[in-house]
mmCIF file of C-alpha atoms and ligand atoms in Angstrom:
data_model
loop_
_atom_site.group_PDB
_atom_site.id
_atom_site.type_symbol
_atom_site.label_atom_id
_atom_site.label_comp_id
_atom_site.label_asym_id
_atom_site.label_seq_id
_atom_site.Cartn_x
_atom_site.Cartn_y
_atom_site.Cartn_z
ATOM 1 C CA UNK A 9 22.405 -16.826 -34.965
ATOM 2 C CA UNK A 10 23.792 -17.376 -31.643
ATOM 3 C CA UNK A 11 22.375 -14.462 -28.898
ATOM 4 C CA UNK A 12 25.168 -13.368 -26.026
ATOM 5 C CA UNK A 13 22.581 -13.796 -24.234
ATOM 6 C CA UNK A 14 18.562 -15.048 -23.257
ATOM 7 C CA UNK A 15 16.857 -13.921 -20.585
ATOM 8 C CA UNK A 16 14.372 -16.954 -19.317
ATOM 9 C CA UNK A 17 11.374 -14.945 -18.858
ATOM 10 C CA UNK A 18 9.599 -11.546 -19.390
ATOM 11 C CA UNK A 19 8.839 -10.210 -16.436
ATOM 12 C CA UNK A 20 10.314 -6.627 -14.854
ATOM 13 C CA UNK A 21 13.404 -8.570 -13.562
ATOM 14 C CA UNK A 22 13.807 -10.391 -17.117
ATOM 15 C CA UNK A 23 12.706 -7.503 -18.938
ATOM 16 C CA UNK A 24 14.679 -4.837 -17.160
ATOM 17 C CA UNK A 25 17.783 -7.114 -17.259
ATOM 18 C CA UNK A 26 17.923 -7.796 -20.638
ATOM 19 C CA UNK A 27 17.203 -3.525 -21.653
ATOM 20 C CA UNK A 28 20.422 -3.023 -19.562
ATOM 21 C CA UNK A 29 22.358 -6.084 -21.053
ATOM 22 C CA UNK A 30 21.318 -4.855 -24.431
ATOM 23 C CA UNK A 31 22.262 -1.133 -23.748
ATOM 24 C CA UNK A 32 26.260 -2.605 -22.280
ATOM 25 C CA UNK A 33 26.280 -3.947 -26.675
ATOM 26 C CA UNK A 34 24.923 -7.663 -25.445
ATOM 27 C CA UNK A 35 22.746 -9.385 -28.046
ATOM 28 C CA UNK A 36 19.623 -10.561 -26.077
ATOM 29 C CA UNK A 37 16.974 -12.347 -26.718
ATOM 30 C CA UNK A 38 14.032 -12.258 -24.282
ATOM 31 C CA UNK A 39 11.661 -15.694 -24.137
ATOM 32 C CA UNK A 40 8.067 -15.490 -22.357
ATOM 33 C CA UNK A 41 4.835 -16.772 -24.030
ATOM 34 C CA UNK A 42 2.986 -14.103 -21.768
ATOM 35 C CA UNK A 43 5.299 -11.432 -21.120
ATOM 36 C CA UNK A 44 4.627 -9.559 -17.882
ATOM 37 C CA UNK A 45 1.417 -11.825 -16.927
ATOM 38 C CA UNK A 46 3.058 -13.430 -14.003
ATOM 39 C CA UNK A 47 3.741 -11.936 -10.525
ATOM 40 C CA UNK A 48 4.486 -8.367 -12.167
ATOM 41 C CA UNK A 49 0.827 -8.107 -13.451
ATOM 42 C CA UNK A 50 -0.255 -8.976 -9.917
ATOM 43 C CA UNK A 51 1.816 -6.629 -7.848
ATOM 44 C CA UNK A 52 1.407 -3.589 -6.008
ATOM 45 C CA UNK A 53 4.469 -2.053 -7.222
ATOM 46 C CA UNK A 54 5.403 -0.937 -3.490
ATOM 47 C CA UNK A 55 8.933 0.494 -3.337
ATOM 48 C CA UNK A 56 9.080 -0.325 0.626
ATOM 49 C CA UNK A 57 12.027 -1.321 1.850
ATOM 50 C CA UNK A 58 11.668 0.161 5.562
ATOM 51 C CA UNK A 59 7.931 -0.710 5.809
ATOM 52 C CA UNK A 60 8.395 -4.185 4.477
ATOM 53 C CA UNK A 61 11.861 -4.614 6.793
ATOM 54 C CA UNK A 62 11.487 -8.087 8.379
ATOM 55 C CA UNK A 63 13.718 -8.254 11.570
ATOM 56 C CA UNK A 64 16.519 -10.832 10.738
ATOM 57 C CA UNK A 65 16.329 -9.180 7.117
ATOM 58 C CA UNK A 66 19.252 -6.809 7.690
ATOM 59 C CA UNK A 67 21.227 -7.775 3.931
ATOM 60 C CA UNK A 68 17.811 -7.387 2.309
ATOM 61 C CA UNK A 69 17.038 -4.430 3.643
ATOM 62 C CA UNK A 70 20.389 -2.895 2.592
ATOM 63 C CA UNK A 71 19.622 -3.941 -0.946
ATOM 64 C CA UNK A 72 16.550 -2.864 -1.009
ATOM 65 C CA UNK A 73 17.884 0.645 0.284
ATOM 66 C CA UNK A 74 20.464 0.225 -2.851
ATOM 67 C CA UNK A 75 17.790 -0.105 -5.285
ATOM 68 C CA UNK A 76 15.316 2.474 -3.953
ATOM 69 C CA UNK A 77 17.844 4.727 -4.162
ATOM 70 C CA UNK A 78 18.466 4.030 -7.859
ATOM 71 C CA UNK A 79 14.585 4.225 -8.562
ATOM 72 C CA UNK A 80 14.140 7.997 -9.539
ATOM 73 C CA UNK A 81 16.814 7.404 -12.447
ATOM 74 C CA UNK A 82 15.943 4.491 -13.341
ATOM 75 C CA UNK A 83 12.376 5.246 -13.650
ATOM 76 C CA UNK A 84 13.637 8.214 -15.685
ATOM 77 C CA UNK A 85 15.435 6.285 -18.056
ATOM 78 C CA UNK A 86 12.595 3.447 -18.941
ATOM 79 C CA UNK A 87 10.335 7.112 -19.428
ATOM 80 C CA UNK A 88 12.841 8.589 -21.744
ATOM 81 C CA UNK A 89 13.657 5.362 -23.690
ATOM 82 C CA UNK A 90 9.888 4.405 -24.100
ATOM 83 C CA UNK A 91 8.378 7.846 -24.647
ATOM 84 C CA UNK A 92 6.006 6.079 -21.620
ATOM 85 C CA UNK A 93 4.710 7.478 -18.184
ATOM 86 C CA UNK A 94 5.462 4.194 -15.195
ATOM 87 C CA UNK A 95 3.348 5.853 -12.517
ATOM 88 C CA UNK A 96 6.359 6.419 -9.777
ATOM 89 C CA UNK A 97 4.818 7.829 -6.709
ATOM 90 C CA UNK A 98 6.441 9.670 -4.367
ATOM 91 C CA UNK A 99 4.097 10.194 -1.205
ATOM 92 C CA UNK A 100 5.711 8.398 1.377
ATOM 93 C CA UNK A 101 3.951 5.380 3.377
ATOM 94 C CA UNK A 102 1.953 5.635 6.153
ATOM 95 C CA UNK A 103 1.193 2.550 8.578
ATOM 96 C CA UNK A 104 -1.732 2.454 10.643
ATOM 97 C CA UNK A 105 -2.727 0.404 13.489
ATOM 98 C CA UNK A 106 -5.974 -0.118 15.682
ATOM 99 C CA UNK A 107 -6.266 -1.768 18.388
ATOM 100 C CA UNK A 108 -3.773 -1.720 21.726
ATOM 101 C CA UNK A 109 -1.545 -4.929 20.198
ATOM 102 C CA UNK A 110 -1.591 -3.348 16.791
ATOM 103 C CA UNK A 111 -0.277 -0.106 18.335
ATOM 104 C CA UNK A 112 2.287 -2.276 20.634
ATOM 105 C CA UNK A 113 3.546 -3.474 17.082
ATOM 106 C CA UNK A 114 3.634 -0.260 15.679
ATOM 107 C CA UNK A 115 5.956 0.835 18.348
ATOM 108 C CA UNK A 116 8.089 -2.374 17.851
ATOM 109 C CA UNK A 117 8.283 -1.467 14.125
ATOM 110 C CA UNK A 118 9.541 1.891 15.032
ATOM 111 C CA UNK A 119 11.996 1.067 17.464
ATOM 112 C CA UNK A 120 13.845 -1.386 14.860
ATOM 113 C CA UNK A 121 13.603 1.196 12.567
ATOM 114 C CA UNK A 122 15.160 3.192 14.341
ATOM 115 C CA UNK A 123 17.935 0.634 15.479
ATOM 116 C CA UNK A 124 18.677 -0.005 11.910
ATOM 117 C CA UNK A 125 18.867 3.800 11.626
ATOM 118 C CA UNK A 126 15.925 4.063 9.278
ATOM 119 C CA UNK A 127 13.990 7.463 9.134
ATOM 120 C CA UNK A 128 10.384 6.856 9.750
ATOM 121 C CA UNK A 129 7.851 9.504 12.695
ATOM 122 C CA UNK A 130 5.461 8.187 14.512
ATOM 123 C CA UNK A 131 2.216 10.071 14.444
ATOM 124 C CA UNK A 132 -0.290 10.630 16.605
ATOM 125 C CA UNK A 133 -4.371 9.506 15.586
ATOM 126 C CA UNK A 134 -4.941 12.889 14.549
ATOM 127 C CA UNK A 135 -1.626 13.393 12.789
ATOM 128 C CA UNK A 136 -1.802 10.143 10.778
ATOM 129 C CA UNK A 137 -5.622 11.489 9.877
ATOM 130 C CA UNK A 138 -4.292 14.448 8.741
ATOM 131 C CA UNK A 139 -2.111 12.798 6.451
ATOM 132 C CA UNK A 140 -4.515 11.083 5.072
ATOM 133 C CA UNK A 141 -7.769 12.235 5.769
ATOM 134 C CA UNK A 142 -10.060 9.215 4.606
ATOM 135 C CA UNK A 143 -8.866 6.979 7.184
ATOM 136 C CA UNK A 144 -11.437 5.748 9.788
ATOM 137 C CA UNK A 145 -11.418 8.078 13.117
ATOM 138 C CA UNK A 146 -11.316 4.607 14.560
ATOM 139 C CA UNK A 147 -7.115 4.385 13.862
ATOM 140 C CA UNK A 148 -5.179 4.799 16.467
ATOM 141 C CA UNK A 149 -1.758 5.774 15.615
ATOM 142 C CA UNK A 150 0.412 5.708 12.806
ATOM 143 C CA UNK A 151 4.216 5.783 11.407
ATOM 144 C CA UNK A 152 4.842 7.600 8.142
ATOM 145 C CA UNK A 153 7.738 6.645 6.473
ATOM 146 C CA UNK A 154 8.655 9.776 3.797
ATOM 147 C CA UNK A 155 11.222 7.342 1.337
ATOM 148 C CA UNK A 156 8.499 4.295 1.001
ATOM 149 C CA UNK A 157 7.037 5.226 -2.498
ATOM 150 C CA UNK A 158 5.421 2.782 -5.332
ATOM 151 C CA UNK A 159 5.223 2.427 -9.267
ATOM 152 C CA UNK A 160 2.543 1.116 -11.557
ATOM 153 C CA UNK A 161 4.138 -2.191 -12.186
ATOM 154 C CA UNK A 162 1.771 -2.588 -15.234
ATOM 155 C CA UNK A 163 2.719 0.824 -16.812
ATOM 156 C CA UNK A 164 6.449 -0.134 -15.904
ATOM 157 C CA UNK A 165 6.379 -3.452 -17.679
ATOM 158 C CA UNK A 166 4.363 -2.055 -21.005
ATOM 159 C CA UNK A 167 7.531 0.970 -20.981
ATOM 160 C CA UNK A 168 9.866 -1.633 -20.481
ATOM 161 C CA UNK A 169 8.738 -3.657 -23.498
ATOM 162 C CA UNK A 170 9.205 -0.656 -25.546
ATOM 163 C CA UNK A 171 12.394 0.139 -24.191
ATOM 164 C CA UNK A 172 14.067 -3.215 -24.319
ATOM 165 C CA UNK A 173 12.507 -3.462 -28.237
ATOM 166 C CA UNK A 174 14.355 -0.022 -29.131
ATOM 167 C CA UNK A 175 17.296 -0.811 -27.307
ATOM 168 C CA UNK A 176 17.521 -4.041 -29.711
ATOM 169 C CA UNK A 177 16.373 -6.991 -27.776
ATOM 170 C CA UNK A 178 14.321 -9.548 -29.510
ATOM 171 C CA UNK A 179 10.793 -11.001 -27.821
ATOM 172 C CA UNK A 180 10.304 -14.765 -28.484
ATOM 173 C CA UNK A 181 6.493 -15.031 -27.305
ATOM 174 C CA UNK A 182 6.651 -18.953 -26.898
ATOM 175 C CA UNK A 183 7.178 -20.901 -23.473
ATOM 176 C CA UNK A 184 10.553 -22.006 -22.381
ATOM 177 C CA UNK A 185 10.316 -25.594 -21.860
ATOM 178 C CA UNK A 186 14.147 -26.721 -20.522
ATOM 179 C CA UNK A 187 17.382 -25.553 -20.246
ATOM 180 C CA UNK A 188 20.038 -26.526 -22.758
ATOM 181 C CA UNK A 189 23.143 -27.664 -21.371
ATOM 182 C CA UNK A 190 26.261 -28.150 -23.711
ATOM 183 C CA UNK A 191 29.739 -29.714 -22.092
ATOM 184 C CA UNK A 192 28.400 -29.063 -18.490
ATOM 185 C CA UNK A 193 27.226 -25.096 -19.628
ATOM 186 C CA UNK A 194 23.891 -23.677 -20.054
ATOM 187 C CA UNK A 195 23.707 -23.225 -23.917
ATOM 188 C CA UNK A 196 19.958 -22.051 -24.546
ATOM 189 C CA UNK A 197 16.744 -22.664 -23.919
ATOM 190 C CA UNK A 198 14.700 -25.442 -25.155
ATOM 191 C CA UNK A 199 10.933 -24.201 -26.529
ATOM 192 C CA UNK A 200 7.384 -25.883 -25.773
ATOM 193 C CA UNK A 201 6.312 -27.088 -29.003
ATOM 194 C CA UNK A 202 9.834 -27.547 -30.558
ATOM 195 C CA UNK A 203 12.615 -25.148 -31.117
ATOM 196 C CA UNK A 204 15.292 -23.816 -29.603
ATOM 197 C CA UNK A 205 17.136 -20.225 -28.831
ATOM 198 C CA UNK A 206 20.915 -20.666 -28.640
ATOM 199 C CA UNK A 207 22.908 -18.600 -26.657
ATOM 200 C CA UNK A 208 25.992 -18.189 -24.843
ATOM 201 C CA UNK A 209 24.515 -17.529 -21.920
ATOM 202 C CA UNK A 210 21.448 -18.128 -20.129
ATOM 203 C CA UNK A 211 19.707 -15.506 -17.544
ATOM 204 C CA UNK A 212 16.581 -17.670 -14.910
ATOM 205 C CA UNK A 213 13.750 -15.028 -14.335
ATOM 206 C CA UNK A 214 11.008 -17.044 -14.402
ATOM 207 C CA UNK A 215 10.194 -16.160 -11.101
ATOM 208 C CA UNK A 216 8.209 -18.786 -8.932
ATOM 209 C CA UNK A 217 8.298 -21.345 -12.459
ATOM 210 C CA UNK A 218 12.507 -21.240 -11.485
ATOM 211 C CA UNK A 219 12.933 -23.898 -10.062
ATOM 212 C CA UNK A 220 11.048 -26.444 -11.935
ATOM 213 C CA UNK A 221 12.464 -25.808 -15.034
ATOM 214 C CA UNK A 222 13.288 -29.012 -16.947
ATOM 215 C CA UNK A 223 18.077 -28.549 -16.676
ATOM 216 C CA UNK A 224 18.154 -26.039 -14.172
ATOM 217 C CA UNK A 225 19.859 -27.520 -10.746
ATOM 218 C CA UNK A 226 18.386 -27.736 -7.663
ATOM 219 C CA UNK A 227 16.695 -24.369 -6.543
ATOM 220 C CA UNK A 228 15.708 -23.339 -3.477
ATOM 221 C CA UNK A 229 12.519 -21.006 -4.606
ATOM 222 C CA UNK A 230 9.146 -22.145 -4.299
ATOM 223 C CA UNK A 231 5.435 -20.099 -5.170
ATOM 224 C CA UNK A 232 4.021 -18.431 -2.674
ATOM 225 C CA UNK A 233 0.559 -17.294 -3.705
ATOM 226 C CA UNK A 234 -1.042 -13.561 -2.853
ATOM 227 C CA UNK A 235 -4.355 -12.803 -3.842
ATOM 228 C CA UNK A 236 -4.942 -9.460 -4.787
ATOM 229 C CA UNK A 237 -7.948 -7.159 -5.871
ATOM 230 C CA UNK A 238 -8.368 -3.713 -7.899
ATOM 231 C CA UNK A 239 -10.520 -1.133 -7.474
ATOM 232 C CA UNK A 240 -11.095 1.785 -9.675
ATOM 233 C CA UNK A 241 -12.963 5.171 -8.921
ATOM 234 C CA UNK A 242 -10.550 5.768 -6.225
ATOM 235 C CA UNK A 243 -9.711 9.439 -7.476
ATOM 236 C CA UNK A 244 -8.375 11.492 -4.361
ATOM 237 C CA UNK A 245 -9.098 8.937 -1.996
ATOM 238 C CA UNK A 246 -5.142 8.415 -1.001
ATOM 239 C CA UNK A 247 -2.492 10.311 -1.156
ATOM 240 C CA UNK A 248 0.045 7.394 -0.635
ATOM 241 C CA UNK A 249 0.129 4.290 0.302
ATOM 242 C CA UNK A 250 -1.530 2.833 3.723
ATOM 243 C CA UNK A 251 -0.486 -0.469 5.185
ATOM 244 C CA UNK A 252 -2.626 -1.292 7.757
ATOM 245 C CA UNK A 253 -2.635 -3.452 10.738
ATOM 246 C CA UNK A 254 -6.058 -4.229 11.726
ATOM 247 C CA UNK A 255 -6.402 -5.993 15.135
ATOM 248 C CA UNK A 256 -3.308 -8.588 14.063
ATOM 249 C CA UNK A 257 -3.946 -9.101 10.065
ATOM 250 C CA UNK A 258 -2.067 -6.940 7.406
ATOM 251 C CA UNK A 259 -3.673 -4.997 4.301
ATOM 252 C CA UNK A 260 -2.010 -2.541 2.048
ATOM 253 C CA UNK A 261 -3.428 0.050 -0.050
ATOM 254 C CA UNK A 262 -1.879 1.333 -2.924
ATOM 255 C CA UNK A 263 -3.469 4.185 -5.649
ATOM 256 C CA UNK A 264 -2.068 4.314 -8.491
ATOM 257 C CA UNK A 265 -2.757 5.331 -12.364
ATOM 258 C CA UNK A 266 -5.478 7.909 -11.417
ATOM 259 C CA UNK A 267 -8.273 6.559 -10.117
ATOM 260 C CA UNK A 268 -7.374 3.142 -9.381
ATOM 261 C CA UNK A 269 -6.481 1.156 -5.966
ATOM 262 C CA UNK A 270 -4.491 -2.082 -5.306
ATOM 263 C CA UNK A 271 -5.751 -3.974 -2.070
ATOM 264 C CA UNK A 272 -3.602 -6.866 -0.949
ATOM 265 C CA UNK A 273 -2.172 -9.333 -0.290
ATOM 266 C CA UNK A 274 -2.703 -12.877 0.816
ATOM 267 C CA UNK A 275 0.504 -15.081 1.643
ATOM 268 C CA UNK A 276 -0.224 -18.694 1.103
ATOM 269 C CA UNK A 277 1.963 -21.735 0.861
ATOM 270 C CA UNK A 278 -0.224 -23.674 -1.532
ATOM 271 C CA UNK A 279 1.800 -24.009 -4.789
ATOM 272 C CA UNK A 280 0.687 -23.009 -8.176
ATOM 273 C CA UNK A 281 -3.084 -22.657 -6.998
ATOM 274 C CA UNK A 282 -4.423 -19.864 -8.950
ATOM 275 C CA UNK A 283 -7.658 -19.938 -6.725
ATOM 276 C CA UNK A 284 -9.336 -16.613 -6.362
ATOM 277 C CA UNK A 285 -11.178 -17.350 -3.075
ATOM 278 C CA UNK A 286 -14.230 -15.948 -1.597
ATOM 279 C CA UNK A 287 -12.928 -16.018 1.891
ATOM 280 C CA UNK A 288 -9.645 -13.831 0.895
ATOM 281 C CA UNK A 289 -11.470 -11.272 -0.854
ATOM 282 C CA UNK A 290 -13.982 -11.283 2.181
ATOM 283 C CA UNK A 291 -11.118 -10.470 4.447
ATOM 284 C CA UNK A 292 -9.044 -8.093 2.204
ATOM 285 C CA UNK A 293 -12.363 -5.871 1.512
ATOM 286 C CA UNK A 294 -13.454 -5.985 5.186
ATOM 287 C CA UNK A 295 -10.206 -4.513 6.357
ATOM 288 C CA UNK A 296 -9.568 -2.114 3.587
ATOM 289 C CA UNK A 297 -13.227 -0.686 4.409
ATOM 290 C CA UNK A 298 -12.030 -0.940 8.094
ATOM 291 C CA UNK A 299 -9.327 1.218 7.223
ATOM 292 C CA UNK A 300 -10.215 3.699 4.500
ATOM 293 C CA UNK A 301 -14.444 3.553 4.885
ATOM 294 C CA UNK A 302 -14.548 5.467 1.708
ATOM 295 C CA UNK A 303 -13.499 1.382 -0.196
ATOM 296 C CA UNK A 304 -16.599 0.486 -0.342
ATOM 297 C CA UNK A 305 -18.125 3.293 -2.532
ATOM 298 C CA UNK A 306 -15.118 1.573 -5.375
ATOM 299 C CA UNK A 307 -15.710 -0.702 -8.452
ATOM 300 C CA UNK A 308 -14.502 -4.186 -7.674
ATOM 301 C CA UNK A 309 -12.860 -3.972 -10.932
ATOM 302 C CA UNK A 310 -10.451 -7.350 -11.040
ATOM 303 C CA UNK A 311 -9.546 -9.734 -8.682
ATOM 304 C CA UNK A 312 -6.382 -12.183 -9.209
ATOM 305 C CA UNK A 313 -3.815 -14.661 -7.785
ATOM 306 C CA UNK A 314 -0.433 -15.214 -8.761
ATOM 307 C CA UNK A 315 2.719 -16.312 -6.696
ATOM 308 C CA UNK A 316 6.015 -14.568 -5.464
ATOM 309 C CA UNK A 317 9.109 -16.782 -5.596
ATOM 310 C CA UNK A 318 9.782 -17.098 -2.128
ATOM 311 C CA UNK A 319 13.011 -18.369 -1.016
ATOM 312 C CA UNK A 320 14.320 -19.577 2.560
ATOM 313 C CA UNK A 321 15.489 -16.059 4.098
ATOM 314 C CA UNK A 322 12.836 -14.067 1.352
ATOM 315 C CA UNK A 323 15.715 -12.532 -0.544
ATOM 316 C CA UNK A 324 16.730 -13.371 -3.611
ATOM 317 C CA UNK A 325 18.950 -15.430 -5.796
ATOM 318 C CA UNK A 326 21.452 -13.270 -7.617
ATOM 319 C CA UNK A 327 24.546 -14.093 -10.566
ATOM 320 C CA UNK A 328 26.284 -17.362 -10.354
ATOM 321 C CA UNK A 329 24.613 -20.686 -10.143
ATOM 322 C CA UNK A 330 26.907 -23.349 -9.907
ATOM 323 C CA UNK A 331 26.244 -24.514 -13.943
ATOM 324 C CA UNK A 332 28.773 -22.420 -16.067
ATOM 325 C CA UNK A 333 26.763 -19.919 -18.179
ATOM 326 C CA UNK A 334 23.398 -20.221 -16.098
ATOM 327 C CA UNK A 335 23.126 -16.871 -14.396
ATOM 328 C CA UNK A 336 20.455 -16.346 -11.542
ATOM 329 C CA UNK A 337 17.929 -13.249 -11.116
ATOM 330 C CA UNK A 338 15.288 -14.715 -9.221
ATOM 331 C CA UNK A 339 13.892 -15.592 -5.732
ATOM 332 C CA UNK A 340 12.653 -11.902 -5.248
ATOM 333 C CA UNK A 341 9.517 -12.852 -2.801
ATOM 334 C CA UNK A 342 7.439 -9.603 -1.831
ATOM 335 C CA UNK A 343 9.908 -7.281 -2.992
ATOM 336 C CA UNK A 344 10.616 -7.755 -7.190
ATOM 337 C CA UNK A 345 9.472 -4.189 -8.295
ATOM 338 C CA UNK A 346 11.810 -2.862 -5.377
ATOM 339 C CA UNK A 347 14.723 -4.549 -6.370
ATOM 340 C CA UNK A 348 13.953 -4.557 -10.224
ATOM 341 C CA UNK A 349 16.428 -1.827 -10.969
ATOM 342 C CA UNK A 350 19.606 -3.282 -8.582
ATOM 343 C CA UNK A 351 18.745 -6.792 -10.144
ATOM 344 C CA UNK A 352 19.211 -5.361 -14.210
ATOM 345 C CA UNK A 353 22.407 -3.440 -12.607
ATOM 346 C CA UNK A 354 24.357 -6.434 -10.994
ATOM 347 C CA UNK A 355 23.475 -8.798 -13.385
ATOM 348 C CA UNK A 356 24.306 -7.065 -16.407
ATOM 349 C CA UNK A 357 27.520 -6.372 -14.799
ATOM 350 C CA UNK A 358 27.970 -10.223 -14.287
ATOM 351 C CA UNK A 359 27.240 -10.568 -17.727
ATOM 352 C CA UNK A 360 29.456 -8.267 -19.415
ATOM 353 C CA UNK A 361 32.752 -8.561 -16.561
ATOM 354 C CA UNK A 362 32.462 -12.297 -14.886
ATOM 355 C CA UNK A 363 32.715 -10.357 -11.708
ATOM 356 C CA UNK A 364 29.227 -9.982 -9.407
ATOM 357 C CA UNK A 365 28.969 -6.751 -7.661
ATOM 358 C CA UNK A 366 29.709 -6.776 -3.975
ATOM 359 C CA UNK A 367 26.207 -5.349 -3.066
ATOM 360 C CA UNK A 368 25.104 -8.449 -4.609
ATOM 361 C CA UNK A 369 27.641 -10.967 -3.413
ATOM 362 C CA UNK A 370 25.560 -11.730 -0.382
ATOM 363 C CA UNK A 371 22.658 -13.103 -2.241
ATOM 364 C CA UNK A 372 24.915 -15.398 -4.111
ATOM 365 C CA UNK A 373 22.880 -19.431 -4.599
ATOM 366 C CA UNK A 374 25.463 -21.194 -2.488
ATOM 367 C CA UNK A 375 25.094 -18.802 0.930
ATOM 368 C CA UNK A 376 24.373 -20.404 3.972
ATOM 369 C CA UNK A 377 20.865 -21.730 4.708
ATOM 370 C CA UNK A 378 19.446 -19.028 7.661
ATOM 371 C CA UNK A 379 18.680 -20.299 11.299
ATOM 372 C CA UNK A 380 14.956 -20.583 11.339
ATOM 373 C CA UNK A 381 14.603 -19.608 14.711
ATOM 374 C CA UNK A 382 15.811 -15.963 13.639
ATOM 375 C CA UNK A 383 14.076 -15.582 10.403
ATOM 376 C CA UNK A 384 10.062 -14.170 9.878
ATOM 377 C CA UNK A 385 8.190 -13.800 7.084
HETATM 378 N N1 LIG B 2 5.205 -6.686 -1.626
HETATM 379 C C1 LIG B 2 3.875 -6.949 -1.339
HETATM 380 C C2 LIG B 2 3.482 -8.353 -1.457
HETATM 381 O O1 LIG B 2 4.271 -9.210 -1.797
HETATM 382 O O2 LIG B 2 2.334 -8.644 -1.180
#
């Protein structure tokens, strides 16, 4: 039988896109050999627009505004469909800095935050201490931003499995090896090891894997590796998340699922190298321990590498693709949990109406390429 639709990949932007397609009376079939192994099993599951804002980032920021807001209900609905908890934590974020230039960039964080109209108070040492109290005396100011929360990405992909299942979509657990392309449309997906899943329409969420994809045209979305490390017997020790900036480098700190601690990330151009190195967690454990001194009482309890699919201006690559029946819900860099619900929404709606959503028509594959001189990472 011939799906409406398959979703290339079973991540939380596959996953989550196909639950909604399914629930709008689409037929979907989901293909991953290792559903939810990829970028979503490494990531912090930040919700952080306004702390992650990059200046020149203005339409990604919006979006990422758009989906925050659409987080509390949406994390409601995965619960109630899956009869599962997905962690979503609603503390705020603080950011710290320590020395005078980290300070300097604290204030230059604030001030375009406040340009863009963003809500986010800057503390004083003792008022960012208060906040959280296991901080190092050694900080020296802070910014708490009350709407930056997080989710347990790893809780949220296990409820979306269940979700997606009851809502009727089918889980092929082999790799997809090609597009199929039928009179110039994308007509399925081709299977490693022979096989093939039909359908009338074909949804790329294979994250930083995209681009490469044997059918698929040109891309612009490459890997960009983090390295990232858990810790467990963290019990009490946050209350939020803390992104630090300690003299120039970044760490975040994220608890989530009761005792347990996400520190992160590295940013590396280096392609698929799934290197855990000893010089990254050197650095990430020095500067959590810099920041919270309580870290390194913790269990080391995993340490992993994956890659974000980075595109040019770090937003992502949303509906049309140029290729009839090839529809595009990738590219998502740092910021895939964020946008996870916003992504099922405007897709789906692609996919049932041929008409894109305008909160997503800027993210469309054929915008312009951004100057370089104005963009940051
Ligand atoms: N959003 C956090 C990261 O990509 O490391």
């Amino acid at each position: 039988m011939t799906a409406d639709v398959v979703v290339a990949g079973g991540g939380l932007i596959g996953l989550s896109t196909a639950w909604r397609a399914a629930q709008r009376g689409l037929s979907v079939t989901v293909v991953d050999d290792a559903a939810g192994s990829g970028a979503s099993a490494a990531a912090a599951g930040m919700l952080a627009p306004v702390t992650e804002a990059g200046y020149a980032e203005e339409p990604l920021l919006r979006l990422g505004l758009a989906s925050l807001q659409r987080w509390p209900g949406f994390a409601a609905d995965v619960e109630r469909a899956s009869g599962l908890p997905v962690g979503l934590r609603t503390a705020g974020t603080l950011v710290v800095g320590f020395d005078d230039d980290d300070v300097r960039e604290l204030d230059a964080l604030h001030a375009f935050q406040r340009e863009l109209g963003l809500a986010a108070e800057r503390l004083t040492p003792r008022a960012t201490r208060a906040r959280e109290p296991s901080l190092t005396p050694r900080v020296r100011g802070g910014l708490f931003v009350a709407g930056d929360h997080s989710v347990d990405g790893r809780a949220l992909h296990a409820a979306l499995l269940v979700a997606a299942r009851a809502a009727g979509v089918a889980v092929v657990p082999a790799r997809v090896a090609a597009l199929l392309v039928d009179g110039g449309r994308a007509a399925g997906v081709g299977l490693a090891g022979g096989g093939e899943v039909p359908a009338g329409a074909v949804v790329l969420a294979l994250g930083a894997h995209s681009a490469g994809l044997p059918g698929v045209p040109p891309l612009p979305v490459r890997p960009v590796k983090g390295q990232i490390l858990r810790l467990a017997g963290a019990a009490g020790l946050l209350e939020g998340t803390v992104r630090a900036l300690v003299r120039g480098r970044h760490v975040y700190l994220v608890p989530y699922a009761g005792d347990r601690l996400v520190v992160g990330a590295t940013t590396e151009d280096r392609g698929f190298d799934a290197t855990v190195t000893a010089g990254a967690v050197h650095e990430l454990l020095h500067d959590a321990i810099e920041v919270v001194p309580g870290v390194s009482e913790l269990e080391l309890a995993e340490t992993l590498a994956r890659w974000r699919p980075g595109t040019a201006d770090n937003a992502p690559l949303l509906g049309p693709s140029g290729l009839p029946g090839l529809v595009l819900a990738t590219g998502h860099h740092r910021n895939g949990v964020l946008l996870t619900p916003v992504t099922a929404e405007v897709v789906t709606e692609f996919l049932v109406t041929g008409e894109l959503p305008a909160l997503a028509a800027p993210f469309t594959a054929d915008r312009s390429a951004p100057d370089p001189m104005r963009s940051r990472s």
